[in-house]
PDB file of C-alpha atoms in Angstrom:
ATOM      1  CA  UNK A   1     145.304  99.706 -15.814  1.00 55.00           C
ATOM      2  CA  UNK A   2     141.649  98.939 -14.653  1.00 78.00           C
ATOM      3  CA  UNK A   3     140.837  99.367 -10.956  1.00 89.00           C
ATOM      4  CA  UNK A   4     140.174  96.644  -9.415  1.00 94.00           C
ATOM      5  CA  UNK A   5     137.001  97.057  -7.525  1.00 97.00           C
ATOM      6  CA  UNK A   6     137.247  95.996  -3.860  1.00 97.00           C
ATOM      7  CA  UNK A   7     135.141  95.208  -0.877  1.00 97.00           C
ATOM      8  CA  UNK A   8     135.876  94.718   3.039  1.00 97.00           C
ATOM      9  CA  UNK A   9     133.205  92.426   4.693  1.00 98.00           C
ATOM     10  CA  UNK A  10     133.820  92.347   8.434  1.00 96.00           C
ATOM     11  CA  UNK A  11     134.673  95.610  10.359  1.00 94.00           C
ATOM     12  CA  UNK A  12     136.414  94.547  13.295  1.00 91.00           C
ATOM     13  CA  UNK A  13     139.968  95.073  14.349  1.00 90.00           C
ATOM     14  CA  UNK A  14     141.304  93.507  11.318  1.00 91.00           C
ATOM     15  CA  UNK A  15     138.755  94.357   8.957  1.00 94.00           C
ATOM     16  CA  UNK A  16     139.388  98.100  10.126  1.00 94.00           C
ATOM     17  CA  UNK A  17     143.002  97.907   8.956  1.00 93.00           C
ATOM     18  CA  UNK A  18     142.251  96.527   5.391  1.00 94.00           C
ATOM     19  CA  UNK A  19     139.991  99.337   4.765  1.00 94.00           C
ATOM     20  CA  UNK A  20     142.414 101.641   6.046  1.00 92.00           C
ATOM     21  CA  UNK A  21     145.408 100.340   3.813  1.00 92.00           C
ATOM     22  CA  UNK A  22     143.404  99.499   0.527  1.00 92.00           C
ATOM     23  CA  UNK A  23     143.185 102.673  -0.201  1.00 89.00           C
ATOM     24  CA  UNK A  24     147.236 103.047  -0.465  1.00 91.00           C
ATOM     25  CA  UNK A  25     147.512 100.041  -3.125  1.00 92.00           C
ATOM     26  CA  UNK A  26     147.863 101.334  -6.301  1.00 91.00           C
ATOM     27  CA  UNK A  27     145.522  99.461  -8.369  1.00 93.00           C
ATOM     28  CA  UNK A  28     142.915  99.229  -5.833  1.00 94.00           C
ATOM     29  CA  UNK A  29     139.285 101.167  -4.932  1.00 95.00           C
ATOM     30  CA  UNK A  30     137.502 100.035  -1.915  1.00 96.00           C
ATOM     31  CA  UNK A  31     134.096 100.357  -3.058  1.00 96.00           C
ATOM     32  CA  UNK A  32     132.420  99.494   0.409  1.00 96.00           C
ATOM     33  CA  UNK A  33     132.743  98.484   3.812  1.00 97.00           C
ATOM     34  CA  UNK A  34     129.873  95.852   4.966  1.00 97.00           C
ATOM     35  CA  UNK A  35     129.543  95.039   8.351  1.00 96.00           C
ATOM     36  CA  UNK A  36     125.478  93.819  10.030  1.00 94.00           C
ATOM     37  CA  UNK A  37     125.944  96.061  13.262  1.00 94.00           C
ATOM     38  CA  UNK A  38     124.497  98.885  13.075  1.00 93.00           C
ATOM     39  CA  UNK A  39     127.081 100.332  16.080  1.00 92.00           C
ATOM     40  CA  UNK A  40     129.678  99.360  13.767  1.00 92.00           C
ATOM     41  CA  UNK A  41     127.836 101.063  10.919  1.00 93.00           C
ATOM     42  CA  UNK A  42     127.293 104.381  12.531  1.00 92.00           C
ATOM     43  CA  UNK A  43     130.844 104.576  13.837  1.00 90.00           C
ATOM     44  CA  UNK A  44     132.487 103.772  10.664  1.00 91.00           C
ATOM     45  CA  UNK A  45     130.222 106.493   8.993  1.00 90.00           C
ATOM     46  CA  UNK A  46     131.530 109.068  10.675  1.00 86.00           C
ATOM     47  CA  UNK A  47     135.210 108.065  10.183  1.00 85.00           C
ATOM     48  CA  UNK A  48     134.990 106.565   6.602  1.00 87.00           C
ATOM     49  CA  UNK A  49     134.438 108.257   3.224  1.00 87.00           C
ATOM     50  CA  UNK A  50     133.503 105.110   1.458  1.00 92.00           C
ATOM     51  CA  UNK A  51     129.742 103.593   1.659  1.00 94.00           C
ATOM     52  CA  UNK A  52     128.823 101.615   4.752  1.00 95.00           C
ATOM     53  CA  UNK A  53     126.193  98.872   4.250  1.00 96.00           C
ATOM     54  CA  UNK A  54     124.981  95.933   6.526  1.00 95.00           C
ATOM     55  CA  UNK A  55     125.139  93.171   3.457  1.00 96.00           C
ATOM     56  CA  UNK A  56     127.618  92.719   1.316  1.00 97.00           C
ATOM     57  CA  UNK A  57     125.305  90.956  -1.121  1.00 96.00           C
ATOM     58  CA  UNK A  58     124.181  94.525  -2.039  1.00 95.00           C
ATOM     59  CA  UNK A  59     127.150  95.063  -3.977  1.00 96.00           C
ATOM     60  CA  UNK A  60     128.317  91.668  -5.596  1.00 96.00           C
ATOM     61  CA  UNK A  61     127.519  93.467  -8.763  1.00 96.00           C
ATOM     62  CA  UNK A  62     129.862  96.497  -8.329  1.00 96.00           C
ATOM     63  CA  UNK A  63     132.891  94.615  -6.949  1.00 97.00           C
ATOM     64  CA  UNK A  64     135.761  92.193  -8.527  1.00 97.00           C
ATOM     65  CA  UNK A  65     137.445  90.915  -5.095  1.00 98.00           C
ATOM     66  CA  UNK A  66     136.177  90.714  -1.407  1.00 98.00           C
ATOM     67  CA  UNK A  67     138.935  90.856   1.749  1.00 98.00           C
ATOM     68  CA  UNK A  68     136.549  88.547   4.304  1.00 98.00           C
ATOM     69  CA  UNK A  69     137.679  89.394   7.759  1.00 96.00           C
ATOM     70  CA  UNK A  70     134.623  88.277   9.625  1.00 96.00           C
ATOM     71  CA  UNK A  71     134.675  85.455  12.444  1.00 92.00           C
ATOM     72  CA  UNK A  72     135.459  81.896  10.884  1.00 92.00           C
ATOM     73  CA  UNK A  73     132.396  80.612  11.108  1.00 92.00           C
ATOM     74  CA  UNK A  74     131.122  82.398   8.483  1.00 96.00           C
ATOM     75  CA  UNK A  75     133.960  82.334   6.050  1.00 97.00           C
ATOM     76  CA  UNK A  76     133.062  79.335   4.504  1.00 97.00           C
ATOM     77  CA  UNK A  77     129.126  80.786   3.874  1.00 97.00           C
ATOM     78  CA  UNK A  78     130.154  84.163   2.446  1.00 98.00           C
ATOM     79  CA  UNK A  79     133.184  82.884   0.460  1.00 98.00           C
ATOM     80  CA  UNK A  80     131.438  80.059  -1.095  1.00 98.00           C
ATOM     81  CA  UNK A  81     129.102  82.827  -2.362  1.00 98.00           C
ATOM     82  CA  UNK A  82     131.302  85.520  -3.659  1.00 98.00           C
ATOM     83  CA  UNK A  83     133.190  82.356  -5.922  1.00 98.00           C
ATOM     84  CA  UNK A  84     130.527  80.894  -7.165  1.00 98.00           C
ATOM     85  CA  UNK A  85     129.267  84.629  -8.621  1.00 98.00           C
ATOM     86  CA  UNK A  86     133.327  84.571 -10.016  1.00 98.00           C
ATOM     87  CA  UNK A  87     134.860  86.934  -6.680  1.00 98.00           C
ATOM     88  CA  UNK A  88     138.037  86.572  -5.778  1.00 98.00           C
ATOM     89  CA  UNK A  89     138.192  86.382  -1.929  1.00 98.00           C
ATOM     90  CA  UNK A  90     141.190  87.323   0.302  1.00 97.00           C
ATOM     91  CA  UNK A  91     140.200  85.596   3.427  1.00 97.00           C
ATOM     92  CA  UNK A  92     141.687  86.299   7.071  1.00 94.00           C
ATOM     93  CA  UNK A  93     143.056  83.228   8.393  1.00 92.00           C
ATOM     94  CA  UNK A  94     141.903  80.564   9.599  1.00 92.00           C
ATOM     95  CA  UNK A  95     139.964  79.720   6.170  1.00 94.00           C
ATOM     96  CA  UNK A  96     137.208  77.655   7.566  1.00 94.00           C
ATOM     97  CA  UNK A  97     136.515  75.700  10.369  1.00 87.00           C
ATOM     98  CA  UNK A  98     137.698  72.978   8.886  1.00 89.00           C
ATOM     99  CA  UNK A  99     139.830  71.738   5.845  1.00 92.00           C
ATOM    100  CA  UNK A 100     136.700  69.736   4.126  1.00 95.00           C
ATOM    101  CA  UNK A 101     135.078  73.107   3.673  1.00 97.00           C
ATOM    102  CA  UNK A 102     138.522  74.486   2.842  1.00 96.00           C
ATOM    103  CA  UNK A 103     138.956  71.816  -0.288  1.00 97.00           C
ATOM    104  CA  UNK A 104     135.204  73.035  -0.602  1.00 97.00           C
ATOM    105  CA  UNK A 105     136.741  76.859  -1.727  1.00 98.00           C
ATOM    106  CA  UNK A 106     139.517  75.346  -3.456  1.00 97.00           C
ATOM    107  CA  UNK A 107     137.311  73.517  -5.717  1.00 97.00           C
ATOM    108  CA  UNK A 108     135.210  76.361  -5.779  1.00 98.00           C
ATOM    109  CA  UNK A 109     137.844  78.880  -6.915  1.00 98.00           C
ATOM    110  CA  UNK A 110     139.112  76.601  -9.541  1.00 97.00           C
ATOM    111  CA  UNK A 111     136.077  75.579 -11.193  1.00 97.00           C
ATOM    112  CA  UNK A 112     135.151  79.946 -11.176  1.00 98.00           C
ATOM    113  CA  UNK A 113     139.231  81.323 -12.469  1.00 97.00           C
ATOM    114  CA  UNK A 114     138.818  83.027  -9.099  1.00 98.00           C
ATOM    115  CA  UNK A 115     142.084  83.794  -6.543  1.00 97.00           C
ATOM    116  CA  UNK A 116     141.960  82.688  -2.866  1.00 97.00           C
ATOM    117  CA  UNK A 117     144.238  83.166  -0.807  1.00 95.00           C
ATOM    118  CA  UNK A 118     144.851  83.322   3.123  1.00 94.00           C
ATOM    119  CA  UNK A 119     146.170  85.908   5.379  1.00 87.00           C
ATOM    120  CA  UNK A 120     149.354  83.824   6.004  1.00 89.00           C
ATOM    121  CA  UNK A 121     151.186  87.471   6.268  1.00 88.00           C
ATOM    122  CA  UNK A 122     154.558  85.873   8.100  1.00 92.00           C
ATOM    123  CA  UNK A 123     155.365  84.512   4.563  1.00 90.00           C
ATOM    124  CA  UNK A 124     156.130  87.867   3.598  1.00 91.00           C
ATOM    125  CA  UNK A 125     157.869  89.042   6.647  1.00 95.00           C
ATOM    126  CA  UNK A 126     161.372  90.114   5.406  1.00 95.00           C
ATOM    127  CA  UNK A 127     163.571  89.006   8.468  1.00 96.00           C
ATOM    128  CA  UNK A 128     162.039  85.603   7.764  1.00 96.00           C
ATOM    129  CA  UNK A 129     163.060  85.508   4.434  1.00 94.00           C
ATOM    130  CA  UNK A 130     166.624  86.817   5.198  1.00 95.00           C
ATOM    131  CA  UNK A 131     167.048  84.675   8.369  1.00 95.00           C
ATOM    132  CA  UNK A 132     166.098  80.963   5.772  1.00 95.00           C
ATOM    133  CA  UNK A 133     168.531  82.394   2.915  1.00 93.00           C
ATOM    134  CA  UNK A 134     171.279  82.568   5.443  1.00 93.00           C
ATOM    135  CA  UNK A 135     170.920  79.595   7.648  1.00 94.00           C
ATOM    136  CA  UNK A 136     171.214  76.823   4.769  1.00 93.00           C
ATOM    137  CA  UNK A 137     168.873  73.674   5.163  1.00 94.00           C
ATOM    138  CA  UNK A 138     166.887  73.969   7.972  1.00 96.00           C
ATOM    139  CA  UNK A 139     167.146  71.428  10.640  1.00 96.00           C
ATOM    140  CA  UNK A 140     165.281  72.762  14.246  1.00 97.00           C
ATOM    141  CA  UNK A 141     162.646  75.637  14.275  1.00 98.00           C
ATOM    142  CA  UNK A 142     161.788  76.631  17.503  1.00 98.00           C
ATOM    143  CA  UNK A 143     159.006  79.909  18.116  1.00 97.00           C
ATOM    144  CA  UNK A 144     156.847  81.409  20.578  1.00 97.00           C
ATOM    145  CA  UNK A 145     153.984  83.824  19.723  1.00 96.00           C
ATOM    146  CA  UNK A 146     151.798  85.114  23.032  1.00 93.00           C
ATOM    147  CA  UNK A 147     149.835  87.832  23.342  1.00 90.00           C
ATOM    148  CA  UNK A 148     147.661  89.342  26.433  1.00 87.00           C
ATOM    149  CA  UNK A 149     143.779  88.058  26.051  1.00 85.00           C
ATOM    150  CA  UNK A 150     141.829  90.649  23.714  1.00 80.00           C
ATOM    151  CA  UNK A 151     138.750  88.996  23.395  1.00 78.00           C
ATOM    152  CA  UNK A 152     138.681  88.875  19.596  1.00 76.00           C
ATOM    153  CA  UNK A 153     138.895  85.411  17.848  1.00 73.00           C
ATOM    154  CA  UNK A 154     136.658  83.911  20.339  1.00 78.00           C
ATOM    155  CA  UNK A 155     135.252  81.832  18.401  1.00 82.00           C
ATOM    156  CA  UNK A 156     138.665  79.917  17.629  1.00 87.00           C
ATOM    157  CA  UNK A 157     141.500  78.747  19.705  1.00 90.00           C
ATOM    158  CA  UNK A 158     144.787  79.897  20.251  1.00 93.00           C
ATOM    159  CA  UNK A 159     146.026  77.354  17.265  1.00 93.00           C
ATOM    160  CA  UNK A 160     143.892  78.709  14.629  1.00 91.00           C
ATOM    161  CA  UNK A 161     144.371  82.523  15.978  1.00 90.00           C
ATOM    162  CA  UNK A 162     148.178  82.437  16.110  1.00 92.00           C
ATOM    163  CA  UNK A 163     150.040  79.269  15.884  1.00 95.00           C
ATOM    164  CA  UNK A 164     148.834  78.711  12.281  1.00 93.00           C
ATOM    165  CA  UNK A 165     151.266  80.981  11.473  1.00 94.00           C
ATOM    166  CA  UNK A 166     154.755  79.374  12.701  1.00 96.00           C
ATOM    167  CA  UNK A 167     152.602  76.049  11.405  1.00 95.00           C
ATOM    168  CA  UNK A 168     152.134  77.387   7.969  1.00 94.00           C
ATOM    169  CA  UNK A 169     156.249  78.590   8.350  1.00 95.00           C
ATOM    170  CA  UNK A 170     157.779  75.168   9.260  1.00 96.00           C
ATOM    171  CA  UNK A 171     155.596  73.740   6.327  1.00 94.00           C
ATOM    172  CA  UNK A 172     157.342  75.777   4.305  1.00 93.00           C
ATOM    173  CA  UNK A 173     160.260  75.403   5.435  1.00 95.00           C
ATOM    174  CA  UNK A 174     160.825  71.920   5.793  1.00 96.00           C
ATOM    175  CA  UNK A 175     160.189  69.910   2.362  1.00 90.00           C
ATOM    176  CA  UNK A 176     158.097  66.398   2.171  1.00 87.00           C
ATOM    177  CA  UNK A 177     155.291  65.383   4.833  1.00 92.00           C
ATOM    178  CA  UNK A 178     154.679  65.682   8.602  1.00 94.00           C
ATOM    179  CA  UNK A 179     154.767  62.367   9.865  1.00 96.00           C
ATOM    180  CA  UNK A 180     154.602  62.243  13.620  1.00 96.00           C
ATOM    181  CA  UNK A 181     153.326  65.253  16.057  1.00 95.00           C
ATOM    182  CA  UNK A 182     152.428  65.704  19.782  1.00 96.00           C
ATOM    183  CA  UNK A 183     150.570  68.616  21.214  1.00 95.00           C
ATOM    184  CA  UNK A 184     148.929  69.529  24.718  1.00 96.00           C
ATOM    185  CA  UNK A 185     146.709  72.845  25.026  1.00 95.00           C
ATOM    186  CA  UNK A 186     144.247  74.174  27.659  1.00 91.00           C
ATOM    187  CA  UNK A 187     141.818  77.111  28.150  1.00 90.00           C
ATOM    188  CA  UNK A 188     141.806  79.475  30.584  1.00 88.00           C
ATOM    189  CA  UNK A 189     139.213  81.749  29.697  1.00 86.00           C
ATOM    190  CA  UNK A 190     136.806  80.409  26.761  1.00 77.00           C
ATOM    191  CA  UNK A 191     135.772  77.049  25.488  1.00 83.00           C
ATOM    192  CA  UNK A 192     139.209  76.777  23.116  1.00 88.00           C
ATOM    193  CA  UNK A 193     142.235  76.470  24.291  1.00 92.00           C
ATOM    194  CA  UNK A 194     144.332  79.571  24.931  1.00 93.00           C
ATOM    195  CA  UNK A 195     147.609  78.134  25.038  1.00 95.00           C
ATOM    196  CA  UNK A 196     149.459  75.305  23.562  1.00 96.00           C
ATOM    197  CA  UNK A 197     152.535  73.589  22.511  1.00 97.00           C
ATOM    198  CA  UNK A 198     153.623  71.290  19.308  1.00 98.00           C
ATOM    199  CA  UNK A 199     155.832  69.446  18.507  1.00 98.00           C
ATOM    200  CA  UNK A 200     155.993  68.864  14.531  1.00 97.00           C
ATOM    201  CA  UNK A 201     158.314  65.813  12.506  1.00 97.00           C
ATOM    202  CA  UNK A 202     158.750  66.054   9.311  1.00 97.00           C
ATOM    203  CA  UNK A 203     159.679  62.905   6.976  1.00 95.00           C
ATOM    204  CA  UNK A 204     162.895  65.128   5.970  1.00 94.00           C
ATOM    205  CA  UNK A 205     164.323  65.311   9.657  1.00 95.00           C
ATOM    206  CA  UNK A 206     163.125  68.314  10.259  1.00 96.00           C
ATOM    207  CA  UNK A 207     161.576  69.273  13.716  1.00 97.00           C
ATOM    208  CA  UNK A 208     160.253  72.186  15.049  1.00 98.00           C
ATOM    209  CA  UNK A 209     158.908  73.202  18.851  1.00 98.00           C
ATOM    210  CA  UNK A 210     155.516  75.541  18.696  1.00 98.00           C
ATOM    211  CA  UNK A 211     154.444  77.692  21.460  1.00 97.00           C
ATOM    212  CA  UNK A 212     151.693  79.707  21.192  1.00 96.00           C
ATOM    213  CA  UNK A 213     149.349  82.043  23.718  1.00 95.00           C
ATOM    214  CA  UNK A 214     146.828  84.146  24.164  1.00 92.00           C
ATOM    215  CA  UNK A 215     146.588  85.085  27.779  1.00 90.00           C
ATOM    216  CA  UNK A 216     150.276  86.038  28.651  1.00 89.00           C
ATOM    217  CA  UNK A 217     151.145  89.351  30.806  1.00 88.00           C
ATOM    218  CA  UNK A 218     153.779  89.990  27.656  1.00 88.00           C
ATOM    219  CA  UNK A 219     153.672  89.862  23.998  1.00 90.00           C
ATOM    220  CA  UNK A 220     156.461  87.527  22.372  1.00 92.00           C
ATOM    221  CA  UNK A 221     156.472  87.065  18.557  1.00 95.00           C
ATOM    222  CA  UNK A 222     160.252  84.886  17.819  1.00 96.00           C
ATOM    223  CA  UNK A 223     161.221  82.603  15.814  1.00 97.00           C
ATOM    224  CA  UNK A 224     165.060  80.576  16.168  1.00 97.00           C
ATOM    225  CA  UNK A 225     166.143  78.558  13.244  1.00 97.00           C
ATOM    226  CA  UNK A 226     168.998  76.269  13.269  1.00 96.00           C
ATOM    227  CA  UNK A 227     170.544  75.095   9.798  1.00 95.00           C
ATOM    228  CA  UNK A 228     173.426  73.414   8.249  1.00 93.00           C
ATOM    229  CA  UNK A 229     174.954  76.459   7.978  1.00 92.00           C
ATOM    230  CA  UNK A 230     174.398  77.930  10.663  1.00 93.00           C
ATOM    231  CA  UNK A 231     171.520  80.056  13.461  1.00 95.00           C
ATOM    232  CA  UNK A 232     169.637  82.722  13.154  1.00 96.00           C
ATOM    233  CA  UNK A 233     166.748  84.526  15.951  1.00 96.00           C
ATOM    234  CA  UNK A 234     164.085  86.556  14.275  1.00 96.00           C
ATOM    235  CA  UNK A 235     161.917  88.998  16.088  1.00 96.00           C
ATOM    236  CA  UNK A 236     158.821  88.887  14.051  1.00 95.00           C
ATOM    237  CA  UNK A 237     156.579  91.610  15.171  1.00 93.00           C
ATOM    238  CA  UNK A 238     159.485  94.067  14.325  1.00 94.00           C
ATOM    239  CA  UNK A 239     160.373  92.752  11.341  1.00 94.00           C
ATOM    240  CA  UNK A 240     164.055  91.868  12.639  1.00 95.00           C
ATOM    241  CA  UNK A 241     166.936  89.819  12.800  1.00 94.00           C
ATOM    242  CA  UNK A 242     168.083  89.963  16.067  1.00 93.00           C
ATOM    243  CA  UNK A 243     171.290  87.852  15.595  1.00 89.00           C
ATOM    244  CA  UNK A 244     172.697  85.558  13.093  1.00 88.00           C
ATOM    245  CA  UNK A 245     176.034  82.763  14.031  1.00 86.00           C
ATOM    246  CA  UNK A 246     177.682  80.710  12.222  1.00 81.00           C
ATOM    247  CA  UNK A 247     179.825  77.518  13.306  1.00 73.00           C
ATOM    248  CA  UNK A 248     183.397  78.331  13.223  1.00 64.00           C
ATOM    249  CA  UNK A 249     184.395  76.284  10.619  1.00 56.00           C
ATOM    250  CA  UNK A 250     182.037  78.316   7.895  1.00 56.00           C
ATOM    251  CA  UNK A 251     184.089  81.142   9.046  1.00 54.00           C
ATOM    252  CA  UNK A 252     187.598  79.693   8.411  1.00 46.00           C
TER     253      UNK A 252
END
């Protein structure tokens, strides 16, 4: 099987931890880590085997995919390139700014045979897949995600840094179209909000209750589901079920 020839663009905290995994996929070669600082660049040298340059346009010859895990403003710019020279681009969520540019890369990837795809990791978080095979239909979705202020995805709010995930969940969950939502959300620190709440109706009954912050003393990451056949609470940062009930009458 041909390796499939990889670069990481964007060496912060998440950039950090493809480079450090990509190696462990078989399949895989990270063929460079770009990143314009040159702190960045001299740190990573001394930790990192693989070459460290400050433009990833050096390389668009030598690789076959990019993981993008610089700030959103730029993903549209850099990913936008990369298809259009027939990359496929792993992007860390959110994909753009905003979803014109994201139809933008859609087109983009079609028109080029390239993948793109979004770091929407909780889809393949196993106690979420358990906790939907064993609930039935779902009917209420209720989660909180909060986190202590790190100073990293500045340059986004707290609903494009961590409620798009339980967002990108309930759509999955719940067939058909939203058709009514409310939502309140302040900042505390920056010039996007830091925390907020939703409240999401979907045409198939479904509802679910979003709560999501960045500037909390503790670090939540749950999930509650109610179904038709019953409830289950997932802890998602550990990958758990933490309980699972079912009405009395299933049990009968």
């Amino acid at each position: 099987m041909n390796q499939l020839r990889i670069a990481v663009i964007g060496a912060g905290h998440l950039g950090r931890i493809h480079a450090k995994l990509l190696p462990q996929v078989e399949g895989a070669t990270l063929v460079a880590i770009a990143d314009p600082s040159p702190a960045v660049q001299r740190e990573l040298i001394e930790t990192t085997a693989v070459p460290i340059i400050s433009d990833y346009r050096k390389i668009v010859d030598e690789i076959d995919a990019a993981i993008i895990a610089t700030p959103t403003r730029s993903h549209f710019d850099i990913a936008a390139d990369l298809l259009s020279r027939s990359i496929h681009c792993l992007i860390e969520k959110p994909i753009t700014d905003c979803p014109y540019q994201a139809v933008q890369l859609g087109g983009l990837a079609e028109q080029h045979n390239c993948v793109l795809a979004v770091g929407h990791v909780e889809q393949f978080n196993p106690a979420v897949r358990m906790a939907f095979q064993r609930v039935g239909e779902p009917k209420f979705i209720q989660t909180c995600r909060a986190s202590g202020y790190t100073f990293r995805s500045t340059d986004i709010g707290v609903v494009h840094d961590l409620m798009i995930h339980d967002i990108d969940l309930v759509n999955t969950a719940f067939p058909g179209r939203m058709i009514e939502s409310q939502a309140c959300g302040f900042s505390v620190f920056g010039g996007h909000e830091d925390i907020a709440q939703a409240r999401l109706q979907f045409d198939c009954g479904g509802v679910a209750n979003l709560t999501a912050s960045r500037c909390s003393f503790t670090a939540e990451r749950n999930m509650q589901i109610f179904g038709t056949d019953g409830f289950a609470s997932v802890d998602l940062a550990n990958h758990k079920i933490k309980s699972i009930r079912y009405p009395r009458w299933l049990k009968q």
